């Protein structure tokens, strides 16, 4: 009997150190995954939309946006609770429930490869579909272990204060998501982040080759750059044949004939606004008044404004007609426009051809433009995302540390007990 008990103790899989290691590794993974999605809700909407398009599901964009917010917040909140040891049972089961969906989904993606990458880490880290599935196997195994042993090990905070921690975490990630959706992501992991030169580097060794797709009388054909058709054909799209569209290739703008006119419109020695519209059917046309006002503002100061649309020549003509545009309008690839700036319609500010800042047009009011003193307008329009992320994150972490110190010192417990005592006394005194 004693020999059997000794064997059981020797092979007991539970150990507090193992629990804490798994809490930190798995919790940090979900926090990271939720954060990079939450900081860029538009990117998550695009990726979720790709899945639905592959499956042939016609899902309203509002539902896709809700799914984007929910997915990022779910991962971040429960990942943080797991890491901190709060709600030890609920946090593990919530993540297990998520993996019950994600594990078979990523297996399907690894086998069928319907999309290039699953988007689990946003644009910050691109994993192959197979690597994503393997990662999820290890995550699921770790969570299964924690189902049995997570409750045996204390967390950083006492149970009575856990609701405050959960509330702080939820408010933090929700604020970041709302800012990223309504203005611009607080951290830009894409190719054309602030500080990037928008024009292609002349030192790029690898040539990038495209096929150009044109349409005429309902017939679509593919042409190379050397045998483009005449003006009776309508340019539709371009397709990458060789090379890569990495940052060294720069941004590409096409005219109605499919010619690359980027060097002609990007001002390398001055200030410039670029308006991006990835889908003219989704933009609020009232923003055209704002665009015209911004064009007048920068034109008076020696700069320029260019509008880039992801549409064909007919779409460009329609836009010119309804917007009464007094600025240059060109066509650009929708994927490039979505990489350059998030939103249905966005404003990008360049100085000497270098991206300085960007923000959605919906975050700028017409009266704000007309009432702000002209010398300060460009500076005031800068969303200063680096400052905002610090403004949100530093107090958030400081509050968590303060609560931890107060909790561990017993001061919060004393306050909690005194509050309960007061409630009991008040209840006893009631007639």
Tab-separated table of C-alpha atoms in Angstrom:
chain	number	residue	atom	x	y	z
A	1	UNK	CA	0.000	0.000	0.000
A	2	UNK	CA	2.759	2.408	0.924
A	3	UNK	CA	4.648	1.498	-2.269
A	4	UNK	CA	1.545	2.301	-4.349
A	5	UNK	CA	1.082	5.665	-2.599
A	6	UNK	CA	4.734	6.486	-3.187
A	7	UNK	CA	4.333	5.733	-6.896
A	8	UNK	CA	1.250	7.968	-7.111
A	9	UNK	CA	3.108	10.832	-5.466
A	10	UNK	CA	6.063	10.369	-7.769
A	11	UNK	CA	3.932	10.516	-10.954
A	12	UNK	CA	1.461	13.178	-9.803
A	13	UNK	CA	1.124	15.489	-12.857
A	14	UNK	CA	0.087	18.462	-10.750
A	15	UNK	CA	2.682	21.038	-9.796
A	16	UNK	CA	2.101	24.742	-9.100
A	17	UNK	CA	5.123	25.707	-11.215
A	18	UNK	CA	3.669	23.891	-14.241
A	19	UNK	CA	0.337	25.651	-13.735
A	20	UNK	CA	2.011	29.045	-13.609
A	21	UNK	CA	4.194	28.316	-16.656
A	22	UNK	CA	1.115	27.366	-18.661
A	23	UNK	CA	-0.800	30.379	-17.368
A	24	UNK	CA	1.968	32.725	-18.506
A	25	UNK	CA	2.613	31.080	-21.898
A	26	UNK	CA	-1.011	30.488	-22.889
A	27	UNK	CA	-2.296	33.700	-21.332
A	28	UNK	CA	0.391	35.773	-23.065
A	29	UNK	CA	-0.388	34.059	-26.389
A	30	UNK	CA	-4.081	34.949	-26.165
A	31	UNK	CA	-3.287	38.480	-24.933
A	32	UNK	CA	-0.932	39.018	-27.855
A	33	UNK	CA	-3.378	37.539	-30.363
A	34	UNK	CA	-6.281	39.596	-29.008
A	35	UNK	CA	-4.251	42.788	-28.854
A	36	UNK	CA	-2.910	42.715	-32.422
A	37	UNK	CA	-6.436	42.017	-33.648
A	38	UNK	CA	-7.996	44.617	-31.352
A	39	UNK	CA	-5.568	47.350	-32.314
A	40	UNK	CA	-6.618	46.926	-35.960
A	41	UNK	CA	-10.325	45.983	-36.155
A	42	UNK	CA	-10.429	46.825	-39.862
A	43	UNK	CA	-7.798	44.170	-40.541
A	44	UNK	CA	-9.867	41.580	-38.667
A	45	UNK	CA	-12.974	42.616	-40.642
A	46	UNK	CA	-11.067	42.114	-43.899
A	47	UNK	CA	-9.820	38.676	-42.843
A	48	UNK	CA	-13.222	37.503	-41.575
A	49	UNK	CA	-14.765	38.795	-44.795
A	50	UNK	CA	-12.262	36.702	-46.791
A	51	UNK	CA	-13.469	33.563	-45.000
A	52	UNK	CA	-17.103	34.353	-45.724
A	53	UNK	CA	-16.336	35.111	-49.380
A	54	UNK	CA	-14.569	31.760	-49.769
A	55	UNK	CA	-17.545	29.954	-48.253
A	56	UNK	CA	-20.025	31.966	-50.342
A	57	UNK	CA	-21.766	33.478	-47.313
A	58	UNK	CA	-23.360	36.889	-47.763
A	59	UNK	CA	-22.934	38.348	-44.264
A	60	UNK	CA	-23.785	42.012	-43.479
A	61	UNK	CA	-20.727	44.162	-42.815
A	62	UNK	CA	-22.167	45.234	-39.441
A	63	UNK	CA	-22.133	41.617	-38.251
A	64	UNK	CA	-18.569	41.189	-39.501
A	65	UNK	CA	-17.545	44.281	-37.540
A	66	UNK	CA	-19.210	42.933	-34.396
A	67	UNK	CA	-17.438	39.598	-34.877
A	68	UNK	CA	-14.113	41.431	-35.227
A	69	UNK	CA	-14.612	43.326	-31.966
A	70	UNK	CA	-15.894	40.259	-30.123
A	71	UNK	CA	-13.081	37.946	-31.229
A	72	UNK	CA	-10.284	40.327	-30.245
A	73	UNK	CA	-11.894	41.287	-26.937
A	74	UNK	CA	-12.688	37.657	-26.063
A	75	UNK	CA	-9.090	36.528	-26.592
A	76	UNK	CA	-7.550	39.496	-24.787
A	77	UNK	CA	-9.851	39.491	-21.745
A	78	UNK	CA	-9.835	35.765	-21.032
A	79	UNK	CA	-6.142	35.498	-21.872
A	80	UNK	CA	-5.370	38.237	-19.336
A	81	UNK	CA	-7.604	36.623	-16.701
A	82	UNK	CA	-5.853	33.293	-17.267
A	83	UNK	CA	-2.397	34.838	-16.924
A	84	UNK	CA	-3.326	36.665	-13.723
A	85	UNK	CA	-5.055	33.613	-12.240
A	86	UNK	CA	-8.449	35.313	-12.049
A	87	UNK	CA	-11.708	33.410	-12.511
A	88	UNK	CA	-9.634	30.236	-12.671
A	89	UNK	CA	-12.436	27.973	-13.872
A	90	UNK	CA	-14.308	30.369	-16.161
A	91	UNK	CA	-11.202	31.665	-17.971
A	92	UNK	CA	-9.981	28.157	-18.857
A	93	UNK	CA	-13.368	26.900	-20.004
A	94	UNK	CA	-13.961	30.048	-22.066
A	95	UNK	CA	-10.686	29.503	-23.921
A	96	UNK	CA	-11.346	25.778	-24.311
A	97	UNK	CA	-14.676	26.659	-25.906
A	98	UNK	CA	-12.880	28.947	-28.317
A	99	UNK	CA	-10.316	26.274	-29.215
A	100	UNK	CA	-13.131	23.793	-29.807
A	101	UNK	CA	-14.011	26.020	-32.762
A	102	UNK	CA	-10.530	27.150	-33.792
A	103	UNK	CA	-8.825	23.756	-33.774
A	104	UNK	CA	-11.070	22.108	-36.409
A	105	UNK	CA	-11.232	25.407	-38.338
A	106	UNK	CA	-7.438	25.659	-38.584
A	107	UNK	CA	-7.256	21.965	-39.532
A	108	UNK	CA	-9.593	22.705	-42.435
A	109	UNK	CA	-7.488	25.757	-43.382
A	110	UNK	CA	-4.268	23.715	-43.229
A	111	UNK	CA	-5.748	21.081	-45.557
A	112	UNK	CA	-7.847	23.150	-47.966
A	113	UNK	CA	-5.853	26.421	-47.732
A	114	UNK	CA	-8.809	28.670	-48.650
A	115	UNK	CA	-6.904	31.781	-47.479
A	116	UNK	CA	-3.211	32.689	-47.461
A	117	UNK	CA	-3.030	32.928	-43.675
A	118	UNK	CA	-5.530	32.508	-40.871
A	119	UNK	CA	-4.914	36.000	-39.467
A	120	UNK	CA	-4.511	34.740	-35.900
A	121	UNK	CA	-1.832	37.349	-35.174
A	122	UNK	CA	-3.130	40.061	-37.471
A	123	UNK	CA	-0.558	41.754	-39.704
A	124	UNK	CA	2.115	41.617	-37.022
A	125	UNK	CA	3.064	37.958	-37.482
A	126	UNK	CA	2.110	35.811	-40.469
A	127	UNK	CA	2.160	32.058	-39.816
A	128	UNK	CA	1.628	29.327	-42.359
A	129	UNK	CA	-1.682	27.509	-42.122
A	130	UNK	CA	0.078	24.309	-41.015
A	131	UNK	CA	2.069	26.113	-38.323
A	132	UNK	CA	-1.152	27.692	-37.053
A	133	UNK	CA	-2.815	24.302	-36.681
A	134	UNK	CA	0.201	22.842	-34.831
A	135	UNK	CA	0.233	25.879	-32.535
A	136	UNK	CA	-3.423	25.325	-31.703
A	137	UNK	CA	-2.777	21.673	-30.833
A	138	UNK	CA	-0.247	22.694	-28.162
A	139	UNK	CA	-2.532	25.456	-26.869
A	140	UNK	CA	-5.449	23.040	-26.571
A	141	UNK	CA	-3.286	20.463	-24.754
A	142	UNK	CA	-2.146	23.078	-22.245
A	143	UNK	CA	-5.724	24.208	-21.619
A	144	UNK	CA	-6.841	20.611	-21.037
A	145	UNK	CA	-4.183	20.312	-18.343
A	146	UNK	CA	-5.398	23.535	-16.726
A	147	UNK	CA	-8.988	22.276	-16.658
A	148	UNK	CA	-7.927	19.794	-14.000
A	149	UNK	CA	-5.289	21.752	-12.086
A	150	UNK	CA	-5.751	25.503	-12.583
A	151	UNK	CA	-8.068	25.895	-9.570
A	152	UNK	CA	-5.523	24.290	-7.231
A	153	UNK	CA	-3.083	27.178	-7.602
A	154	UNK	CA	-3.822	30.668	-6.272
A	155	UNK	CA	-3.820	33.632	-8.643
A	156	UNK	CA	-2.256	37.041	-8.168
A	157	UNK	CA	-5.481	38.606	-6.901
A	158	UNK	CA	-7.952	37.549	-4.214
A	159	UNK	CA	-11.410	36.503	-5.515
A	160	UNK	CA	-13.280	39.537	-4.168
A	161	UNK	CA	-11.283	41.949	-6.348
A	162	UNK	CA	-11.385	39.935	-9.585
A	163	UNK	CA	-14.427	41.763	-10.987
A	164	UNK	CA	-12.472	45.043	-10.883
A	165	UNK	CA	-9.583	43.444	-12.784
A	166	UNK	CA	-11.928	42.010	-15.403
A	167	UNK	CA	-13.627	45.379	-15.823
A	168	UNK	CA	-10.326	47.239	-16.307
A	169	UNK	CA	-9.112	44.727	-18.877
A	170	UNK	CA	-12.386	44.920	-20.820
A	171	UNK	CA	-12.478	48.731	-20.858
A	172	UNK	CA	-8.829	48.878	-21.987
A	173	UNK	CA	-9.160	46.587	-25.014
A	174	UNK	CA	-12.560	48.016	-25.984
A	175	UNK	CA	-11.120	51.555	-25.993
A	176	UNK	CA	-8.238	50.441	-28.216
A	177	UNK	CA	-10.655	48.718	-30.607
A	178	UNK	CA	-12.944	51.747	-30.861
A	179	UNK	CA	-10.011	54.075	-31.517
A	180	UNK	CA	-8.567	51.748	-34.157
A	181	UNK	CA	-11.902	51.423	-35.927
A	182	UNK	CA	-13.023	55.062	-35.820
A	183	UNK	CA	-9.702	56.847	-36.290
A	184	UNK	CA	-6.763	54.550	-37.141
A	185	UNK	CA	-4.880	51.643	-35.525
A	186	UNK	CA	-2.754	52.818	-32.600
A	187	UNK	CA	0.053	50.545	-33.820
A	188	UNK	CA	0.618	50.145	-37.559
A	189	UNK	CA	2.037	46.740	-38.535
A	190	UNK	CA	1.465	47.197	-42.255
A	191	UNK	CA	3.933	48.052	-45.026
A	192	UNK	CA	3.120	51.740	-45.314
A	193	UNK	CA	3.372	52.751	-41.673
A	194	UNK	CA	4.312	56.336	-40.682
A	195	UNK	CA	7.918	57.017	-41.607
A	196	UNK	CA	7.732	54.915	-44.786
A	197	UNK	CA	8.705	56.360	-48.155
A	198	UNK	CA	5.736	55.745	-50.415
A	199	UNK	CA	7.583	55.618	-53.736
A	200	UNK	CA	9.356	52.449	-54.827
A	201	UNK	CA	13.037	52.126	-54.046
A	202	UNK	CA	15.217	52.313	-57.169
A	203	UNK	CA	17.658	49.896	-55.522
A	204	UNK	CA	15.195	47.003	-55.508
A	205	UNK	CA	16.996	44.102	-57.202
A	206	UNK	CA	13.993	41.923	-58.033
A	207	UNK	CA	11.718	43.060	-60.828
A	208	UNK	CA	8.010	42.994	-60.115
A	209	UNK	CA	5.891	41.939	-63.090
A	210	UNK	CA	2.121	42.317	-63.419
A	211	UNK	CA	-0.548	41.107	-65.799
A	212	UNK	CA	-3.257	43.660	-66.550
A	213	UNK	CA	-6.902	42.675	-66.899
A	214	UNK	CA	-9.125	44.599	-69.314
A	215	UNK	CA	-12.764	44.252	-70.385
A	216	UNK	CA	-14.574	45.036	-73.616
A	217	UNK	CA	-18.147	44.137	-74.628
A	218	UNK	CA	-18.461	41.788	-71.645
A	219	UNK	CA	-15.258	39.958	-72.607
A	220	UNK	CA	-12.287	39.908	-70.217
A	221	UNK	CA	-8.681	39.408	-71.364
A	222	UNK	CA	-5.238	39.523	-69.749
A	223	UNK	CA	-2.430	41.696	-71.177
A	224	UNK	CA	1.191	42.332	-70.292
A	225	UNK	CA	2.740	45.754	-69.851
A	226	UNK	CA	4.231	45.502	-73.354
A	227	UNK	CA	0.976	44.846	-75.239
A	228	UNK	CA	-1.701	46.884	-73.527
A	229	UNK	CA	-4.925	47.297	-75.553
A	230	UNK	CA	-6.304	50.483	-77.047
A	231	UNK	CA	-8.603	52.958	-75.302
A	232	UNK	CA	-11.740	51.049	-76.273
A	233	UNK	CA	-10.883	48.515	-73.538
A	234	UNK	CA	-11.673	49.222	-69.869
A	235	UNK	CA	-9.037	48.540	-67.241
A	236	UNK	CA	-10.343	46.184	-64.529
A	237	UNK	CA	-7.480	44.997	-62.330
A	238	UNK	CA	-3.839	43.932	-62.210
A	239	UNK	CA	-2.384	40.612	-61.063
A	240	UNK	CA	1.070	39.929	-59.638
A	241	UNK	CA	3.007	37.511	-61.855
A	242	UNK	CA	6.514	37.563	-60.380
A	243	UNK	CA	8.446	39.459	-57.749
A	244	UNK	CA	6.723	40.714	-54.639
A	245	UNK	CA	4.816	43.741	-53.429
A	246	UNK	CA	6.992	44.261	-50.379
A	247	UNK	CA	7.899	47.615	-48.938
A	248	UNK	CA	10.794	48.078	-51.404
A	249	UNK	CA	8.335	47.904	-54.283
A	250	UNK	CA	6.509	50.896	-52.895
A	251	UNK	CA	2.997	52.079	-53.605
A	252	UNK	CA	1.532	51.807	-57.093
A	253	UNK	CA	-1.048	54.097	-58.696
A	254	UNK	CA	-2.455	53.425	-62.153
A	255	UNK	CA	-4.113	55.680	-64.669
A	256	UNK	CA	-7.150	54.632	-66.732
A	257	UNK	CA	-4.869	52.807	-69.193
A	258	UNK	CA	-3.202	50.754	-66.461
A	259	UNK	CA	0.078	52.691	-66.605
A	260	UNK	CA	2.041	53.240	-63.412
A	261	UNK	CA	1.880	56.997	-62.748
A	262	UNK	CA	3.024	56.909	-59.109
A	263	UNK	CA	6.225	58.948	-59.651
A	264	UNK	CA	4.160	61.625	-61.383
A	265	UNK	CA	1.649	62.156	-58.567
A	266	UNK	CA	3.655	61.564	-55.371
A	267	UNK	CA	5.271	64.843	-54.383
A	268	UNK	CA	8.763	64.141	-53.049
A	269	UNK	CA	9.477	67.774	-52.223
A	270	UNK	CA	6.402	69.096	-50.492
A	271	UNK	CA	3.291	68.414	-48.444
A	272	UNK	CA	0.497	66.292	-49.806
A	273	UNK	CA	-2.847	64.757	-48.851
A	274	UNK	CA	-3.897	61.397	-50.258
A	275	UNK	CA	-7.530	60.321	-49.912
A	276	UNK	CA	-8.057	56.547	-50.125
A	277	UNK	CA	-11.408	54.966	-51.011
A	278	UNK	CA	-11.142	51.145	-51.276
A	279	UNK	CA	-14.831	50.736	-52.187
A	280	UNK	CA	-16.863	53.644	-53.563
A	281	UNK	CA	-20.125	51.822	-52.746
A	282	UNK	CA	-19.435	51.935	-49.004
A	283	UNK	CA	-18.359	55.529	-48.566
A	284	UNK	CA	-20.575	58.354	-47.307
A	285	UNK	CA	-20.690	60.835	-50.180
A	286	UNK	CA	-20.957	63.750	-47.756
A	287	UNK	CA	-17.216	63.359	-47.236
A	288	UNK	CA	-16.663	64.846	-50.709
A	289	UNK	CA	-17.361	68.316	-49.267
A	290	UNK	CA	-14.594	67.691	-46.759
A	291	UNK	CA	-12.232	66.462	-49.467
A	292	UNK	CA	-12.800	69.584	-51.560
A	293	UNK	CA	-12.223	71.801	-48.521
A	294	UNK	CA	-8.968	69.978	-47.726
A	295	UNK	CA	-7.892	70.331	-51.349
A	296	UNK	CA	-8.439	74.100	-51.249
A	297	UNK	CA	-6.530	74.310	-47.971
A	298	UNK	CA	-3.418	72.493	-49.141
A	299	UNK	CA	-3.496	73.921	-52.665
A	300	UNK	CA	-3.315	77.439	-51.220
A	301	UNK	CA	-0.118	76.409	-49.426
A	302	UNK	CA	1.687	74.916	-52.379
A	303	UNK	CA	0.756	71.305	-51.710
A	304	UNK	CA	-1.548	68.903	-53.471
A	305	UNK	CA	-4.354	66.429	-52.846
A	306	UNK	CA	-4.893	63.200	-54.763
A	307	UNK	CA	-7.893	60.865	-54.470
A	308	UNK	CA	-7.252	57.156	-55.028
A	309	UNK	CA	-10.211	54.919	-55.858
A	310	UNK	CA	-10.365	51.151	-56.203
A	311	UNK	CA	-12.660	51.144	-59.214
A	312	UNK	CA	-12.667	51.158	-63.014
A	313	UNK	CA	-12.793	54.140	-65.350
A	314	UNK	CA	-16.595	54.254	-65.143
A	315	UNK	CA	-16.362	54.423	-61.345
A	316	UNK	CA	-13.836	57.250	-61.557
A	317	UNK	CA	-16.157	59.167	-63.905
A	318	UNK	CA	-19.096	58.614	-61.542
A	319	UNK	CA	-17.056	59.825	-58.563
A	320	UNK	CA	-15.990	62.973	-60.405
A	321	UNK	CA	-19.594	63.687	-61.293
A	322	UNK	CA	-21.144	63.248	-57.827
A	323	UNK	CA	-18.280	64.780	-55.856
A	324	UNK	CA	-17.645	67.772	-58.149
A	325	UNK	CA	-13.994	67.035	-57.408
A	326	UNK	CA	-11.440	69.715	-58.064
A	327	UNK	CA	-8.455	67.461	-57.460
A	328	UNK	CA	-6.710	64.645	-59.332
A	329	UNK	CA	-8.322	61.186	-59.159
A	330	UNK	CA	-6.602	57.896	-59.962
A	331	UNK	CA	-7.138	54.169	-59.656
A	332	UNK	CA	-5.226	51.955	-57.199
A	333	UNK	CA	-5.382	48.354	-56.103
A	334	UNK	CA	-7.923	47.907	-53.244
A	335	UNK	CA	-5.488	45.750	-51.240
A	336	UNK	CA	-2.864	48.488	-51.386
A	337	UNK	CA	-5.393	51.115	-50.357
A	338	UNK	CA	-6.479	49.005	-47.368
A	339	UNK	CA	-2.842	48.578	-46.390
A	340	UNK	CA	-2.080	52.251	-46.707
A	341	UNK	CA	-4.940	53.376	-44.462
A	342	UNK	CA	-7.897	51.754	-42.720
A	343	UNK	CA	-11.480	52.888	-43.184
A	344	UNK	CA	-14.031	53.298	-45.957
A	345	UNK	CA	-12.459	56.665	-46.742
A	346	UNK	CA	-9.223	57.890	-45.166
A	347	UNK	CA	-6.783	60.766	-45.287
A	348	UNK	CA	-3.019	60.208	-45.484
A	349	UNK	CA	-0.565	63.079	-45.012
A	350	UNK	CA	2.795	62.921	-46.802
A	351	UNK	CA	5.767	65.196	-46.414
A	352	UNK	CA	8.474	64.871	-49.059
A	353	UNK	CA	6.940	61.563	-50.112
A	354	UNK	CA	7.107	60.077	-46.600
A	355	UNK	CA	3.996	58.987	-44.716
A	356	UNK	CA	3.559	61.153	-41.611
A	357	UNK	CA	0.103	60.210	-40.352
A	358	UNK	CA	-3.293	58.923	-41.427
A	359	UNK	CA	-6.843	58.892	-40.151
A	360	UNK	CA	-10.376	58.152	-41.330
A	361	UNK	CA	-12.305	60.974	-42.953
A	362	UNK	CA	-15.296	60.161	-40.748
A	363	UNK	CA	-13.238	61.256	-37.721
A	364	UNK	CA	-12.871	64.775	-39.170
A	365	UNK	CA	-15.809	67.165	-39.121
A	366	UNK	CA	-16.351	69.804	-41.790
A	367	UNK	CA	-16.730	72.559	-39.176
A	368	UNK	CA	-13.459	71.457	-37.552
A	369	UNK	CA	-11.633	72.076	-40.840
A	370	UNK	CA	-13.226	75.463	-41.419
A	371	UNK	CA	-12.800	76.722	-37.841
A	372	UNK	CA	-9.244	75.526	-37.085
A	373	UNK	CA	-6.565	78.178	-37.782
A	374	UNK	CA	-4.838	77.276	-41.050
A	375	UNK	CA	-1.245	77.222	-39.721
A	376	UNK	CA	-2.224	74.628	-37.090
A	377	UNK	CA	-4.560	72.415	-39.123
A	378	UNK	CA	-2.091	69.757	-40.292
A	379	UNK	CA	-0.604	69.426	-36.830
A	380	UNK	CA	-4.012	69.248	-35.138
A	381	UNK	CA	-5.237	66.588	-37.585
A	382	UNK	CA	-2.367	64.284	-36.591
A	383	UNK	CA	-3.980	61.570	-34.385
A	384	UNK	CA	-0.635	61.044	-32.563
A	385	UNK	CA	-1.239	57.334	-32.164
A	386	UNK	CA	2.043	56.755	-30.336
A	387	UNK	CA	1.056	59.204	-27.618
A	388	UNK	CA	-2.465	57.774	-27.319
A	389	UNK	CA	-1.260	54.174	-26.866
A	390	UNK	CA	1.016	55.320	-24.047
A	391	UNK	CA	-1.792	57.394	-22.535
A	392	UNK	CA	-3.991	54.286	-22.398
A	393	UNK	CA	-1.454	51.600	-21.523
A	394	UNK	CA	0.634	53.235	-18.793
A	395	UNK	CA	-2.341	54.095	-16.505
A	396	UNK	CA	-3.862	50.647	-17.195
A	397	UNK	CA	-0.722	48.824	-16.068
A	398	UNK	CA	-0.236	51.243	-13.160
A	399	UNK	CA	-3.782	50.589	-11.913
A	400	UNK	CA	-3.263	46.814	-12.065
A	401	UNK	CA	-0.007	47.112	-10.115
A	402	UNK	CA	-1.616	49.424	-7.545
A	403	UNK	CA	-4.495	46.992	-7.034
A	404	UNK	CA	-2.007	44.137	-6.671
A	405	UNK	CA	-0.027	45.999	-4.011
A	406	UNK	CA	-3.153	46.998	-2.088
A	407	UNK	CA	-4.569	43.481	-2.380
A	408	UNK	CA	-1.396	41.795	-1.203
A	409	UNK	CA	-0.896	44.271	1.620
A	410	UNK	CA	-4.360	43.472	3.011
A	411	UNK	CA	-5.706	47.001	2.642
A	412	UNK	CA	-8.302	46.020	0.059
A	413	UNK	CA	-9.337	43.051	2.158
A	414	UNK	CA	-9.789	45.290	5.182
A	415	UNK	CA	-11.891	47.682	3.100
A	416	UNK	CA	-13.931	44.798	1.705
A	417	UNK	CA	-14.618	43.300	5.148
A	418	UNK	CA	-15.541	46.665	6.645
A	419	UNK	CA	-17.965	47.284	3.786
A	420	UNK	CA	-19.611	43.898	4.332
A	421	UNK	CA	-19.828	44.589	8.059
A	422	UNK	CA	-21.500	47.935	7.390
A	423	UNK	CA	-24.044	46.285	5.089
A	424	UNK	CA	-24.851	43.598	7.660
A	425	UNK	CA	-25.237	46.176	10.399
A	426	UNK	CA	-27.547	48.302	8.222
A	427	UNK	CA	-29.621	45.232	7.386
A	428	UNK	CA	-29.901	44.264	11.061
A	429	UNK	CA	-31.080	47.765	12.017
A	430	UNK	CA	-33.925	47.726	9.491
A	431	UNK	CA	-37.354	47.321	11.126
